[in-house]
PDB file of C-alpha atoms in Angstrom:
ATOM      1  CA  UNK A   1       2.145  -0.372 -26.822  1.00 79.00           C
ATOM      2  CA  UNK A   2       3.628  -3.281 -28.903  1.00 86.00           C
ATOM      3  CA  UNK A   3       5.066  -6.364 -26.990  1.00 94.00           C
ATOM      4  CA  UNK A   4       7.732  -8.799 -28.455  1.00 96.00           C
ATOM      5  CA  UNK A   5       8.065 -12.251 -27.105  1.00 96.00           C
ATOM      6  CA  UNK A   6      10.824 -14.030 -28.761  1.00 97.00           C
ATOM      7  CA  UNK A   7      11.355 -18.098 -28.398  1.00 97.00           C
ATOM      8  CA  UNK A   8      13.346 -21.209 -29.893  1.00 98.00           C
ATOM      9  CA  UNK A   9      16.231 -20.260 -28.389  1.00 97.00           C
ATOM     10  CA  UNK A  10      18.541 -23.042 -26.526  1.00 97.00           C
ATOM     11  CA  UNK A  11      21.609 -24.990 -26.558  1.00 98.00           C
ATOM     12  CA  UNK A  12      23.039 -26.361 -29.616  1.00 98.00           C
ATOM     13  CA  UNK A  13      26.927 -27.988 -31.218  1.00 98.00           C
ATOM     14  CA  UNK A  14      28.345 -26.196 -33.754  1.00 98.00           C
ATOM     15  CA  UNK A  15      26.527 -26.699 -36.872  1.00 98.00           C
ATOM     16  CA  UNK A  16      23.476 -27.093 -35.695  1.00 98.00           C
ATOM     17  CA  UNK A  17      20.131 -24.865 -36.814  1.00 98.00           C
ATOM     18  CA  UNK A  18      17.611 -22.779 -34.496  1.00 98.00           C
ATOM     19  CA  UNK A  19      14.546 -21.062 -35.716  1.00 98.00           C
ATOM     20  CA  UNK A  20      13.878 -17.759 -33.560  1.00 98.00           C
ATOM     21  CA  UNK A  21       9.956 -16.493 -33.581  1.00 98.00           C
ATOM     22  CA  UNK A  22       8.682 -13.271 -32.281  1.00 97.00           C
ATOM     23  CA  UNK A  23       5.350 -12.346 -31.655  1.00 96.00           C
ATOM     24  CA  UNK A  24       4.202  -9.383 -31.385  1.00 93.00           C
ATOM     25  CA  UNK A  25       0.866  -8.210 -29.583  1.00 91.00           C
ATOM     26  CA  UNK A  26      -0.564  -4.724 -28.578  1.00 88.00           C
ATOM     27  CA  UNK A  27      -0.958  -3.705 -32.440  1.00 82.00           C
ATOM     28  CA  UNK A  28      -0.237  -5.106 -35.924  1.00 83.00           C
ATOM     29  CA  UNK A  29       3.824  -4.855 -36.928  1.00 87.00           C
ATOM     30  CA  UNK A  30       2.033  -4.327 -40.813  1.00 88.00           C
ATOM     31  CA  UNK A  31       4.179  -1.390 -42.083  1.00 92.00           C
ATOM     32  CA  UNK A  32       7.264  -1.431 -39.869  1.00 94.00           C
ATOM     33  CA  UNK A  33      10.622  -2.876 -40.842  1.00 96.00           C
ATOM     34  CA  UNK A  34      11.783  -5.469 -37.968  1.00 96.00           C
ATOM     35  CA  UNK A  35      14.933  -6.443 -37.144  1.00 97.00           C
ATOM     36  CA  UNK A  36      16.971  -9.076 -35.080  1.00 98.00           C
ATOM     37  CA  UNK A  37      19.797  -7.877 -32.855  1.00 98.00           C
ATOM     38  CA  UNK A  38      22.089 -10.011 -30.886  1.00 98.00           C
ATOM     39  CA  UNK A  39      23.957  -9.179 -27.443  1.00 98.00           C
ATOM     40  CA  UNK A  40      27.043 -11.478 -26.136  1.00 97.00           C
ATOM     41  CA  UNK A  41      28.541 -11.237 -22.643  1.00 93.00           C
ATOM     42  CA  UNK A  42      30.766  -8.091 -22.217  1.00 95.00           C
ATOM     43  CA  UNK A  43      29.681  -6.662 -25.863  1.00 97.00           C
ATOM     44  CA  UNK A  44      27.472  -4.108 -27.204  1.00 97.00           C
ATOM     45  CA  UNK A  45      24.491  -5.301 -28.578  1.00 98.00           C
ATOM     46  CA  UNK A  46      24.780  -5.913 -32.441  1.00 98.00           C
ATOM     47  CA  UNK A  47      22.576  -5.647 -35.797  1.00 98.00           C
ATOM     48  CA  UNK A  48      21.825  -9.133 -36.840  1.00 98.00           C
ATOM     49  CA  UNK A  49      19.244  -8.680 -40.080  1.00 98.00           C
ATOM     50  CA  UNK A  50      16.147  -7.006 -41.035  1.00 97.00           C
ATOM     51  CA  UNK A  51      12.948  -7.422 -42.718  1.00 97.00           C
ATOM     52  CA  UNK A  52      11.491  -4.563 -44.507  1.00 95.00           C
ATOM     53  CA  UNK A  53       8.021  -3.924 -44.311  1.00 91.00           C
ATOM     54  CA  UNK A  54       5.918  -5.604 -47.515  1.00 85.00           C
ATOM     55  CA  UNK A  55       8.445  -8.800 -47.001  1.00 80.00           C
ATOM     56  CA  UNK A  56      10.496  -7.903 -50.113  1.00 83.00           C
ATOM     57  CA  UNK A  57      13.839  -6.717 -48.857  1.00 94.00           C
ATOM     58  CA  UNK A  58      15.794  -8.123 -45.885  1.00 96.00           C
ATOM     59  CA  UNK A  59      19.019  -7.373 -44.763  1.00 97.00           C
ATOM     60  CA  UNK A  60      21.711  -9.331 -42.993  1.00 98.00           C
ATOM     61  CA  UNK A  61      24.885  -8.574 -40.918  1.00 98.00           C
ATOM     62  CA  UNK A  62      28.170  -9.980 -42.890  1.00 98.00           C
ATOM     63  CA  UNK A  63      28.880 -12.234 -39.657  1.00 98.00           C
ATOM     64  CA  UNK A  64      26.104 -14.298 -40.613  1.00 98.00           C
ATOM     65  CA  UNK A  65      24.860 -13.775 -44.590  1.00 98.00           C
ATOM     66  CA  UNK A  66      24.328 -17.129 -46.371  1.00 98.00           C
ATOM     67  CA  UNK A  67      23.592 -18.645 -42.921  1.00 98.00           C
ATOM     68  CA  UNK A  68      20.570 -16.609 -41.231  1.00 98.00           C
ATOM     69  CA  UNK A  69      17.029 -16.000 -42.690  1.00 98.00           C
ATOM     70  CA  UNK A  70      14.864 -13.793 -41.662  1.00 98.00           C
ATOM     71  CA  UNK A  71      11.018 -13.773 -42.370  1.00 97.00           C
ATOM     72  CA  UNK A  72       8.178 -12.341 -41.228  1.00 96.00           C
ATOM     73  CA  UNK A  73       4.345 -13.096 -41.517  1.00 94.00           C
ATOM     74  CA  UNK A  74       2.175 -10.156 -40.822  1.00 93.00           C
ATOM     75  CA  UNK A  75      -0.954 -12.290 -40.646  1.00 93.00           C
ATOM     76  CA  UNK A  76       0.212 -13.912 -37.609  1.00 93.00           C
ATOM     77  CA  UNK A  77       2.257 -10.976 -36.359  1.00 93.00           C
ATOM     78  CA  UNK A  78       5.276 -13.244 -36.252  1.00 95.00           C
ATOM     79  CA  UNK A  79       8.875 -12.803 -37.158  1.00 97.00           C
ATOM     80  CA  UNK A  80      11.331 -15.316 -37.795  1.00 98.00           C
ATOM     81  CA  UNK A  81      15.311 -16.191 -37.742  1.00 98.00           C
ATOM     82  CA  UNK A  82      16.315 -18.794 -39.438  1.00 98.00           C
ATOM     83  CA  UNK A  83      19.863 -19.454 -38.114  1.00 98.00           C
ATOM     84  CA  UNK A  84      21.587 -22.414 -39.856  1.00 98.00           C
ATOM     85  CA  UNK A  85      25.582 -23.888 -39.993  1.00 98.00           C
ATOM     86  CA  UNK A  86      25.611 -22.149 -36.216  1.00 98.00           C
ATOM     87  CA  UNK A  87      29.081 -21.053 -34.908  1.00 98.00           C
ATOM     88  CA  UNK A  88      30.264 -20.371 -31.233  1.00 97.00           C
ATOM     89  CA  UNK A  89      30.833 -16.657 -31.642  1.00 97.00           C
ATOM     90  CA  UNK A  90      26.769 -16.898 -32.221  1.00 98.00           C
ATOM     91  CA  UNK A  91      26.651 -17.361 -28.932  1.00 98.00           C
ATOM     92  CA  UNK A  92      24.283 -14.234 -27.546  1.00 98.00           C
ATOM     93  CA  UNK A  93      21.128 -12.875 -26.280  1.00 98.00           C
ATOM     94  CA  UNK A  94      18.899 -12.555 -29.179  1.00 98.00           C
ATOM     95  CA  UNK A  95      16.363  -9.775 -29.574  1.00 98.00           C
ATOM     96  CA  UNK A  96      13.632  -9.226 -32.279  1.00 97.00           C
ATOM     97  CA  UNK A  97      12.715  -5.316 -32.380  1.00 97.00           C
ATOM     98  CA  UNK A  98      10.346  -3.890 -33.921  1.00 95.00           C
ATOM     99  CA  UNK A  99      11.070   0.109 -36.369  1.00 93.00           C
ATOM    100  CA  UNK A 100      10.312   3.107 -34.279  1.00 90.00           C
ATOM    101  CA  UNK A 101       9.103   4.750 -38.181  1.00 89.00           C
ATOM    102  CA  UNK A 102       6.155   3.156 -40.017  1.00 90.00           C
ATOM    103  CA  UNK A 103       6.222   2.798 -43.490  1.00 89.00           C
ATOM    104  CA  UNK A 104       9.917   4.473 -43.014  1.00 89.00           C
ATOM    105  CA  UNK A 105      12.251   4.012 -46.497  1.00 88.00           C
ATOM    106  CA  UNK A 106      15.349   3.161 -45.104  1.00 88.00           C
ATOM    107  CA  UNK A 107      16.207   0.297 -43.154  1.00 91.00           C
ATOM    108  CA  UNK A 108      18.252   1.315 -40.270  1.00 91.00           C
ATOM    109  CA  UNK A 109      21.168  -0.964 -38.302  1.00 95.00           C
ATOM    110  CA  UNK A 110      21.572   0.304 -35.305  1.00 95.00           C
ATOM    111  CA  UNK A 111      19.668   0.356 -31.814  1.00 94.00           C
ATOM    112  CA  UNK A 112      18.110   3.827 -32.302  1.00 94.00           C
ATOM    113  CA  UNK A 113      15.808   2.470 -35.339  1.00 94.00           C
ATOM    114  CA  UNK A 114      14.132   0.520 -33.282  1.00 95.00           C
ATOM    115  CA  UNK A 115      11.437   1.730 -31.094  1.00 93.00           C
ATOM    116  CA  UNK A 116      10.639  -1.730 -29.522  1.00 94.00           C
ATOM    117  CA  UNK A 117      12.157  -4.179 -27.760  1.00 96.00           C
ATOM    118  CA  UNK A 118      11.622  -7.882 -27.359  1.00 96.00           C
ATOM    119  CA  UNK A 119      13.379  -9.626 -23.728  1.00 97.00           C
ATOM    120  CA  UNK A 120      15.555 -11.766 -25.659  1.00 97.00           C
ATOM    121  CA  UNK A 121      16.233 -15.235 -26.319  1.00 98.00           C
ATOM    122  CA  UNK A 122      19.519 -17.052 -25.094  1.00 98.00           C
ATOM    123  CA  UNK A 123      21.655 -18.857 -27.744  1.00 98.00           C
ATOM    124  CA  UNK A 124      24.582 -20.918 -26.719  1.00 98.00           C
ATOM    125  CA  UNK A 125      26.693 -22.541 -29.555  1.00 98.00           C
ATOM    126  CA  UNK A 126      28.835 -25.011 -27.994  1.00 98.00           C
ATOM    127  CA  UNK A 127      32.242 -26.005 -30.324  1.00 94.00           C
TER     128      UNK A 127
END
């Protein structure tokens, strides 16, 4: 059984940058796309971007291409979210989740591609 611990969450002013990590323990992530979803109050919890596993191909939500990065280093077990030019409607729960398929071709978005859950990380974007 995998576990996800997410950090570097916190309170920042609009325009500010965070870097989320995740680490994952229990097993190596090698071979599983992982992915970054994001929960605000009163909505349902929302695709953020993805990291395919080898590294080469990530995918982002449009709410936040050209702003977010995400990364990953499978030597450490880590993944990353590089979240720059932050807005308030970033404000949210993040949560780094980890494929339910290894070595699966496509790169799903929603909740139900991911077998793995991190507890989240709290980002408040203040205007």
């Amino acid at each position: 059984q995998v576990q996800l611990v997410e950090s570097g969450g916190g309170l920042v002013q609009a325009g500010d940058s965070l870097r989320l990590s995740c680490a994952a323990s229990g097993r190596t992530f090698s071979g599983y796309t992982m992915g970054w979803f994001r929960q605000a109050p009163g909505k349902e919890r929302e695709f953020v971007a993805a990291i395919k596993w080898g590294g080469s191909m990530t995918y982002y939500a449009d709410s936040v291409k050209g702003r977010f990065t995400i990364s990953r280093d499978d030597a450490k077990n880590t993944v990353y979210l590089q979240m720059n030019s932050l807005k308030p409607e970033d404000t949210a729960v993040y949560y780094c989740a980890v494929s339910a398929y290894r070595l699966r071709t496509v790169v799903g978005r929603t909740t139900a591609d991911f077998g793995s859950w991190g507890q989240g990380t709290q980002v408040t974007v203040s205007s």
